[in-house]
Short mmCIF file of C-alpha atoms in Angstrom, two decimals:
data_model
loop_
_atom_site.label_atom_id
_atom_site.label_comp_id
_atom_site.label_asym_id
_atom_site.label_seq_id
_atom_site.Cartn_x
_atom_site.Cartn_y
_atom_site.Cartn_z
CA MET U 1 118.25 109.55 107.63
CA ALA U 2 118.48 106.78 105.01
CA LEU U 3 115.27 105.09 103.95
CA GLY U 4 116.71 101.66 104.64
CA PRO U 5 115.57 98.22 103.52
CA PHE U 6 112.02 97.26 102.66
CA THR U 7 110.44 95.19 105.44
CA ALA U 8 109.03 92.00 103.96
CA SER U 9 105.43 91.21 104.84
CA THR U 10 103.08 88.39 103.91
CA PRO U 11 102.13 88.98 100.27
CA LEU U 12 98.51 89.94 99.54
CA THR U 13 97.53 90.63 103.13
CA MET U 14 95.42 93.78 103.35
CA GLY U 15 94.45 96.55 105.69
CA VAL U 16 92.21 99.60 105.42
CA GLU U 17 92.31 103.19 106.66
CA LEU U 18 89.12 105.27 106.59
CA GLU U 19 88.89 109.00 107.25
CA LEU U 20 85.44 109.78 108.64
CA GLN U 21 83.35 112.91 109.10
CA LEU U 22 82.07 114.11 112.47
CA VAL U 23 78.82 116.07 112.09
CA SER U 24 76.49 117.88 114.46
CA PHE U 25 72.91 116.63 114.62
CA SER U 26 71.73 120.20 115.20
CA ASP U 27 72.72 121.60 111.79
CA TYR U 28 74.56 118.73 110.04
CA ASP U 29 77.71 120.84 109.68
CA LEU U 30 81.08 119.43 110.67
CA THR U 31 81.82 119.66 114.38
CA ALA U 32 85.19 119.88 116.12
CA SER U 33 84.48 116.82 118.27
CA SER U 34 87.43 114.51 117.67
CA PRO U 35 89.15 115.28 121.02
CA ASP U 36 85.98 114.36 122.93
CA LEU U 37 85.26 111.32 120.78
CA LEU U 38 88.82 109.99 121.03
CA HIS U 39 88.76 110.48 124.82
CA LEU U 40 85.51 108.52 125.04
CA LEU U 41 86.81 105.72 122.83
CA GLU U 42 89.89 105.36 125.03
CA GLN U 43 87.70 104.10 127.88
CA LYS U 44 87.17 100.68 126.28
CA PRO U 45 89.10 98.41 123.88
CA PHE U 46 88.61 99.49 120.28
CA PRO U 47 88.25 96.88 117.50
CA GLY U 48 91.18 98.19 115.46
CA HIS U 49 92.87 101.57 115.77
CA VAL U 50 91.44 105.08 115.86
CA THR U 51 93.56 108.22 115.55
CA PRO U 52 93.09 111.96 115.08
CA GLU U 53 93.33 113.58 111.67
CA ILE U 54 94.57 117.02 110.66
CA THR U 55 91.42 118.88 111.72
CA GLU U 56 89.20 118.23 114.71
CA SER U 57 86.18 117.45 112.54
CA MET U 58 87.53 114.12 111.38
CA ILE U 59 89.05 110.88 112.63
CA GLU U 60 90.87 108.00 111.00
CA ILE U 61 90.21 104.34 111.72
CA ASN U 62 92.63 101.55 110.81
CA SER U 63 91.77 97.88 110.49
CA ASP U 64 94.02 95.04 111.52
CA ILE U 65 95.89 93.00 108.90
CA HIS U 66 93.62 90.54 107.09
CA THR U 67 93.87 87.85 104.46
CA ARG U 68 90.17 87.49 103.56
CA HIS U 69 87.36 89.85 102.70
CA THR U 70 84.93 88.35 105.22
CA GLU U 71 87.34 88.95 108.10
CA LEU U 72 87.95 92.54 107.09
CA LEU U 73 84.25 93.25 106.66
CA ALA U 74 83.43 91.74 110.05
CA GLN U 75 85.96 94.01 111.75
CA LEU U 76 84.73 97.09 109.88
CA HIS U 77 81.18 96.30 111.02
CA GLU U 78 82.41 96.15 114.60
CA VAL U 79 84.34 99.40 114.19
CA ARG U 80 81.29 101.11 112.69
CA ASP U 81 78.97 99.98 115.46
CA THR U 82 81.44 101.08 118.14
CA LEU U 83 81.77 104.52 116.56
CA VAL U 84 78.01 104.94 116.17
CA ARG U 85 77.41 104.13 119.85
CA ALA U 86 80.10 106.57 120.95
CA GLY U 87 78.74 109.26 118.64
CA GLU U 88 75.26 108.91 120.10
CA LYS U 89 76.63 109.65 123.57
CA LEU U 90 78.10 112.91 122.24
CA ASN U 91 75.11 113.71 120.01
CA ILE U 92 77.22 113.63 116.85
CA GLY U 93 76.83 111.72 113.62
CA ILE U 94 79.61 109.83 111.88
CA CYS U 95 79.64 109.23 108.16
CA GLY U 96 81.65 108.56 105.05
CA GLY U 97 81.78 110.61 101.87
CA GLY U 98 84.86 112.18 100.32
CA THR U 99 83.78 115.76 101.09
CA HIS U 100 81.32 117.40 103.42
CA PRO U 101 78.81 119.10 101.12
CA PHE U 102 78.72 122.58 102.68
CA GLN U 103 81.39 123.00 105.38
CA LYS U 104 83.63 126.10 105.24
CA TRP U 105 87.36 125.42 105.52
CA VAL U 106 88.00 128.64 107.45
CA GLU U 107 85.96 127.28 110.39
CA ARG U 108 88.10 124.17 110.84
CA ARG U 109 90.50 123.72 113.76
CA ILE U 110 93.88 122.02 113.42
CA PHE U 111 94.23 119.10 115.84
CA GLU U 112 96.84 119.67 118.57
CA LYS U 113 99.58 117.37 117.33
CA PRO U 114 103.13 118.44 116.37
CA ARG U 115 103.04 117.01 112.84
CA PHE U 116 99.66 118.58 112.09
CA LYS U 117 100.88 121.95 113.38
CA GLU U 118 103.98 121.61 111.20
CA VAL U 119 101.90 120.81 108.12
CA SER U 120 99.57 123.74 108.86
CA SER U 121 102.50 126.11 109.25
CA LEU U 122 104.04 124.95 105.97
CA TYR U 123 100.93 124.78 103.78
CA GLY U 124 98.76 127.54 105.25
CA TYR U 125 95.08 127.37 104.33
CA LEU U 126 95.65 124.19 102.31
CA ALA U 127 95.90 122.29 105.60
CA LYS U 128 92.36 123.28 106.62
CA GLN U 129 91.11 122.73 103.09
CA PHE U 130 92.47 119.22 103.48
CA THR U 131 89.38 118.41 105.55
CA VAL U 132 88.51 115.79 102.96
CA PHE U 133 87.99 112.11 103.56
CA GLY U 134 89.68 109.22 101.82
CA GLN U 135 90.09 105.47 102.03
CA HIS U 136 93.63 104.08 101.90
CA VAL U 137 94.25 100.40 101.24
CA HIS U 138 97.50 98.60 102.14
CA ILE U 139 98.55 95.40 100.38
CA GLY U 140 101.42 93.32 101.73
CA THR U 141 104.39 92.58 99.47
CA GLY U 142 107.33 90.26 99.93
CA ASN U 143 110.05 92.71 98.88
CA GLY U 144 110.65 96.23 97.65
CA ASP U 145 111.04 95.30 93.99
CA ASP U 146 107.61 93.64 93.97
CA ALA U 147 106.19 96.71 95.71
CA LEU U 148 107.46 99.03 92.98
CA TYR U 149 106.34 96.63 90.25
CA LEU U 150 102.82 96.62 91.68
CA LEU U 151 102.82 100.37 92.26
CA HIS U 152 103.49 101.10 88.60
CA SER U 153 101.40 98.23 87.21
CA LEU U 154 98.40 99.52 89.15
CA SER U 155 98.61 102.96 87.51
CA ARG U 156 96.53 101.55 84.64
CA TYR U 157 93.73 100.64 87.10
CA LEU U 158 93.62 103.71 89.34
CA PRO U 159 90.59 105.14 87.48
CA HIS U 160 88.66 102.03 88.54
CA PHE U 161 89.14 102.80 92.21
CA ILE U 162 88.39 106.50 91.79
CA ALA U 163 85.12 105.80 89.97
CA LEU U 164 83.96 102.93 92.19
CA SER U 165 84.59 104.88 95.41
CA ALA U 166 83.50 108.33 94.18
CA SER U 167 81.48 110.07 96.89
CA SER U 168 82.42 113.75 96.77
CA PRO U 169 80.23 115.59 94.26
CA PHE U 170 79.40 118.56 96.53
CA VAL U 171 81.76 121.24 97.85
CA GLN U 172 80.94 124.51 99.66
CA GLY U 173 77.22 123.99 99.12
CA GLY U 174 77.31 123.41 95.36
CA ASP U 175 77.44 120.54 92.91
CA THR U 176 80.94 120.50 91.43
CA LEU U 177 79.87 118.33 88.46
CA PHE U 178 82.72 116.04 89.55
CA ASN U 179 82.06 112.59 90.97
CA SER U 180 85.24 112.81 93.05
CA ALA U 181 86.05 116.43 93.84
CA ARG U 182 88.14 115.38 96.85
CA LEU U 183 91.19 114.61 94.76
CA ASN U 184 91.33 118.22 93.56
CA SER U 185 92.30 119.17 97.11
CA VAL U 186 95.17 116.69 97.03
CA PHE U 187 96.54 118.07 93.73
CA ALA U 188 97.45 121.35 95.42
CA PHE U 189 100.24 119.75 97.45
CA PRO U 190 103.69 119.85 95.79
CA MET U 191 104.52 116.22 96.65
CA SER U 192 101.27 114.82 95.19
CA GLY U 193 100.83 112.99 91.90
CA ARG U 194 102.69 109.80 91.08
CA ALA U 195 105.91 108.12 92.12
CA PRO U 196 109.00 108.26 89.88
CA PHE U 197 109.34 105.35 87.50
CA LEU U 198 111.82 103.10 89.27
CA LEU U 199 111.52 99.32 89.60
CA SER U 200 114.50 98.62 91.89
CA TRP U 201 114.08 99.25 95.61
CA ASP U 202 117.79 99.86 96.04
CA GLU U 203 117.72 102.51 93.34
CA PHE U 204 114.58 104.08 94.81
CA ALA U 205 116.03 104.21 98.33
CA ASP U 206 119.69 104.99 97.63
CA LYS U 207 119.29 107.40 94.75
CA PHE U 208 115.85 108.98 94.54
CA PHE U 209 114.89 109.11 98.23
CA ALA U 210 118.42 109.97 99.39
CA LYS U 211 118.58 112.86 96.93
CA MET U 212 115.15 114.15 97.90
CA GLU U 213 116.07 113.99 101.57
CA HIS U 214 119.30 115.85 100.85
CA THR U 215 117.32 118.71 99.29
CA GLY U 216 115.54 119.20 102.60
CA VAL U 217 112.14 119.07 100.87
CA ILE U 218 111.13 115.76 102.49
CA LYS U 219 112.00 113.96 105.70
CA SER U 220 110.09 110.69 105.36
CA MET U 221 107.74 108.78 103.05
CA LYS U 222 104.84 110.57 104.82
CA ASP U 223 105.83 113.74 102.98
CA PHE U 224 104.87 112.19 99.64
CA TYR U 225 101.15 112.50 98.85
CA TRP U 226 101.36 110.15 95.86
CA ASP U 227 98.34 108.27 94.54
CA ILE U 228 100.15 105.05 95.43
CA ARG U 229 103.21 104.97 97.63
CA PRO U 230 105.39 102.27 99.14
CA LYS U 231 105.41 101.93 102.93
CA PRO U 232 108.68 100.14 103.67
CA GLU U 233 108.17 100.09 107.43
CA TYR U 234 104.98 98.05 106.94
CA GLY U 235 106.07 96.08 103.88
CA THR U 236 103.12 97.35 101.85
CA ILE U 237 101.99 99.49 99.00
CA GLU U 238 99.33 102.05 99.90
CA LEU U 239 96.57 103.00 97.44
CA ARG U 240 95.36 106.51 98.28
CA VAL U 241 92.95 107.61 95.52
CA CYS U 242 89.65 106.34 96.95
CA ASP U 243 87.05 108.60 98.50
CA THR U 244 85.77 107.23 101.78
CA PRO U 245 82.66 105.28 100.73
CA LEU U 246 79.33 105.78 102.45
CA THR U 247 79.33 102.18 103.72
CA VAL U 248 81.89 99.84 105.21
CA GLU U 249 80.64 97.17 102.81
CA ARG U 250 81.97 99.15 99.86
CA ALA U 251 85.22 99.91 101.69
CA ALA U 252 85.84 96.20 102.25
CA ALA U 253 84.90 95.37 98.65
CA LEU U 254 87.39 97.89 97.27
CA ALA U 255 90.16 96.42 99.41
CA ALA U 256 89.38 92.89 98.24
CA TYR U 257 89.33 94.04 94.61
CA LEU U 258 92.79 95.53 95.05
CA GLN U 259 93.99 92.33 96.70
CA ALA U 260 92.77 90.21 93.75
CA LEU U 261 94.20 92.65 91.23
CA CYS U 262 97.62 92.52 92.90
CA ALA U 263 97.53 88.71 92.83
CA TYR U 264 96.76 88.86 89.11
CA LEU U 265 99.50 91.40 88.38
CA LEU U 266 102.12 89.40 90.30
CA ASP U 267 101.44 86.49 87.95
CA ARG U 268 103.07 88.74 85.30
CA LYS U 269 100.33 88.07 82.75
CA GLU U 270 100.38 91.63 81.46
CA GLU U 271 103.07 93.65 79.72
CA PRO U 272 105.39 95.07 82.37
CA PRO U 273 104.91 98.71 83.36
CA ALA U 274 106.81 101.37 81.44
CA GLU U 275 107.45 105.08 81.80
CA ASP U 276 105.28 105.79 78.75
CA ASP U 277 102.26 104.36 80.58
CA TYR U 278 102.10 107.71 82.34
CA LEU U 279 101.47 109.65 79.12
CA VAL U 280 97.73 109.19 79.68
CA TYR U 281 97.83 108.98 83.47
CA ASN U 282 96.56 112.46 84.33
CA TYR U 283 93.93 112.36 81.58
CA ASN U 284 92.53 109.03 82.78
CA ARG U 285 92.59 110.24 86.36
CA PHE U 286 90.62 113.35 85.38
CA GLN U 287 88.04 111.30 83.47
CA ALA U 288 87.41 109.13 86.53
CA CYS U 289 87.18 112.12 88.89
CA ARG U 290 84.96 114.20 86.62
CA PHE U 291 82.66 111.61 85.06
CA GLY U 292 83.01 108.60 87.36
CA LEU U 293 81.73 105.38 85.82
CA ASP U 294 80.70 107.30 82.68
CA GLY U 295 84.29 108.35 81.99
CA VAL U 296 86.27 107.38 78.89
CA ILE U 297 89.90 106.41 79.44
CA VAL U 298 92.82 105.68 77.13
CA HIS U 299 94.59 102.33 77.46
CA PRO U 300 98.25 103.15 78.23
CA LYS U 301 99.63 100.38 76.00
CA THR U 302 97.29 100.39 72.97
CA TYR U 303 95.96 104.00 73.18
CA GLU U 304 92.47 102.59 72.61
CA SER U 305 89.62 104.66 74.06
CA LEU U 306 87.63 102.61 76.56
CA SER U 307 84.40 103.07 78.48
CA LEU U 308 85.52 103.12 82.09
CA ARG U 309 82.41 101.25 83.19
CA GLU U 310 83.01 98.48 80.64
CA ASP U 311 86.72 98.32 81.49
CA ILE U 312 85.84 97.82 85.16
CA LEU U 313 83.34 95.08 84.32
CA THR U 314 85.84 93.30 82.06
CA THR U 315 88.51 93.44 84.76
CA LEU U 316 86.15 92.27 87.52
CA ARG U 317 85.28 89.21 85.43
CA LYS U 318 88.99 88.57 84.92
CA MET U 319 89.46 88.73 88.70
CA ASP U 320 86.90 85.98 89.40
CA PRO U 321 89.39 83.10 89.87
CA TYR U 322 91.72 85.25 91.99
CA ALA U 323 88.88 86.55 94.13
CA GLU U 324 87.52 83.04 94.61
CA ARG U 325 90.93 81.79 95.71
CA LEU U 326 91.36 84.69 98.14
CA GLY U 327 87.80 84.62 99.49
CA GLY U 328 86.71 87.83 97.78
CA SER U 329 83.95 86.70 95.42
CA ALA U 330 81.30 88.61 97.35
CA ALA U 331 83.38 91.76 96.99
CA VAL U 332 83.56 91.36 93.21
CA ASN U 333 79.80 90.84 93.08
CA HIS U 334 79.27 93.98 95.18
CA LEU U 335 81.33 96.08 92.78
CA MET U 336 79.57 94.55 89.79
CA GLN U 337 76.36 95.92 91.28
CA VAL U 338 77.92 99.36 91.65
CA THR U 339 78.56 99.52 87.90
CA HIS U 340 74.84 98.89 87.33
CA VAL U 341 73.16 100.97 90.06
CA GLY U 342 75.69 103.81 90.28
CA SER U 343 78.27 105.13 92.72
CA ASP U 344 77.86 106.89 96.05
CA ALA U 345 78.22 110.19 94.17
CA GLN U 346 75.05 109.38 92.26
CA TYR U 347 73.31 108.37 95.48
CA LEU U 348 74.18 111.72 97.10
CA ARG U 349 72.91 113.63 94.07
CA ASP U 350 69.67 111.64 94.24
CA GLN U 351 69.32 112.50 97.94
CA PHE U 352 69.79 116.19 97.17
CA ALA U 353 67.15 116.00 94.46
CA SER U 354 64.67 114.35 96.82
CA SER U 355 65.39 116.39 99.97
CA GLY U 356 66.10 119.73 98.30
CA SER U 357 68.81 120.60 100.83
CA VAL U 358 72.50 119.97 101.43
CA GLU U 359 71.64 119.13 105.05
CA GLY U 360 69.51 116.28 103.72
CA ILE U 361 72.60 114.89 101.98
CA VAL U 362 74.46 114.68 105.29
CA ASP U 363 71.51 113.08 107.08
CA ALA U 364 71.33 110.44 104.34
CA ALA U 365 75.09 109.80 104.59
CA VAL U 366 74.87 109.36 108.38
CA GLN U 367 72.00 106.89 108.06
CA ARG U 368 73.74 105.00 105.26
CA PHE U 369 76.91 104.65 107.32
CA ARG U 370 74.81 103.13 110.10
CA GLY U 371 73.41 100.60 107.61
CA ARG U 372 69.88 101.97 107.74
CA ARG U 373 69.54 102.83 104.02
#
């Protein structure tokens, strides 16, 4: 089936998806409670959308479409409070974080949904190992060519979002020494990585996608696990590299940063993207995942080595007029603070140091999601 035209949407609108952990209060391990939680949430109107994810120990929430940071944050607060109340009735905790610190993949259950069963059949144990938790941000674009321009222009800034959202330092009970270990689980999928360098939607749809579909390897855009991918049915680009933050405040701030950055890039004030920009793509991505804000990246145009923390601060300052115009100044200020006090990954390591247990990490994440820490 042909990919078809790109559906135009209002430029620079934004929406957020958050994958969240469901944990038992008895032992703080993941619990297969999504069927019960989703059934309970169906009883009343939900402030957004909530759906199952690939295993029964997680859910995904989707915001509505927003134009301003304050509106998005208000809805995420309402979503959070609704989830917390429902979780209390089932005696389960709900939290962010890109990985659960000690869960065992073999104990996970695939949610009863045809697509999830198909993915599990195809990818085997990788499907259960995909019990990791990310934030996806959608930004509206007016046409497919602008979507591809933004997709490739943003490749230079992906390390910012990885480092600012990093919240997955622990896996299988141990410290990985990564700030974002979650993305290592994504790398295992054959359709992960980055999109091909094409700047024309017609060429992308009629040549690349049509050929890939003809091979039988993919059936839809959902089969691509790219770091950023176009979503023609929504008229958006979708940024997929962020760990789910521990708080909805950070989730909203990251979305508003992306919104401002897209506004800046559409002004065409930078050199246009080029295929050679990807020469340092994987290296920069690794630096952000491994070292977080302390990483050192290589500028794709000048090949200059840059402190990732300083590059983020420089870019945030450059975003000030765009954020002010779009109503996202508070979001920029929030992320400025992150560069000074540290990421969620650092917070989780601090909690482990103080509590001495991986269970204490989960308890801290649950309380932080509720807004109590």
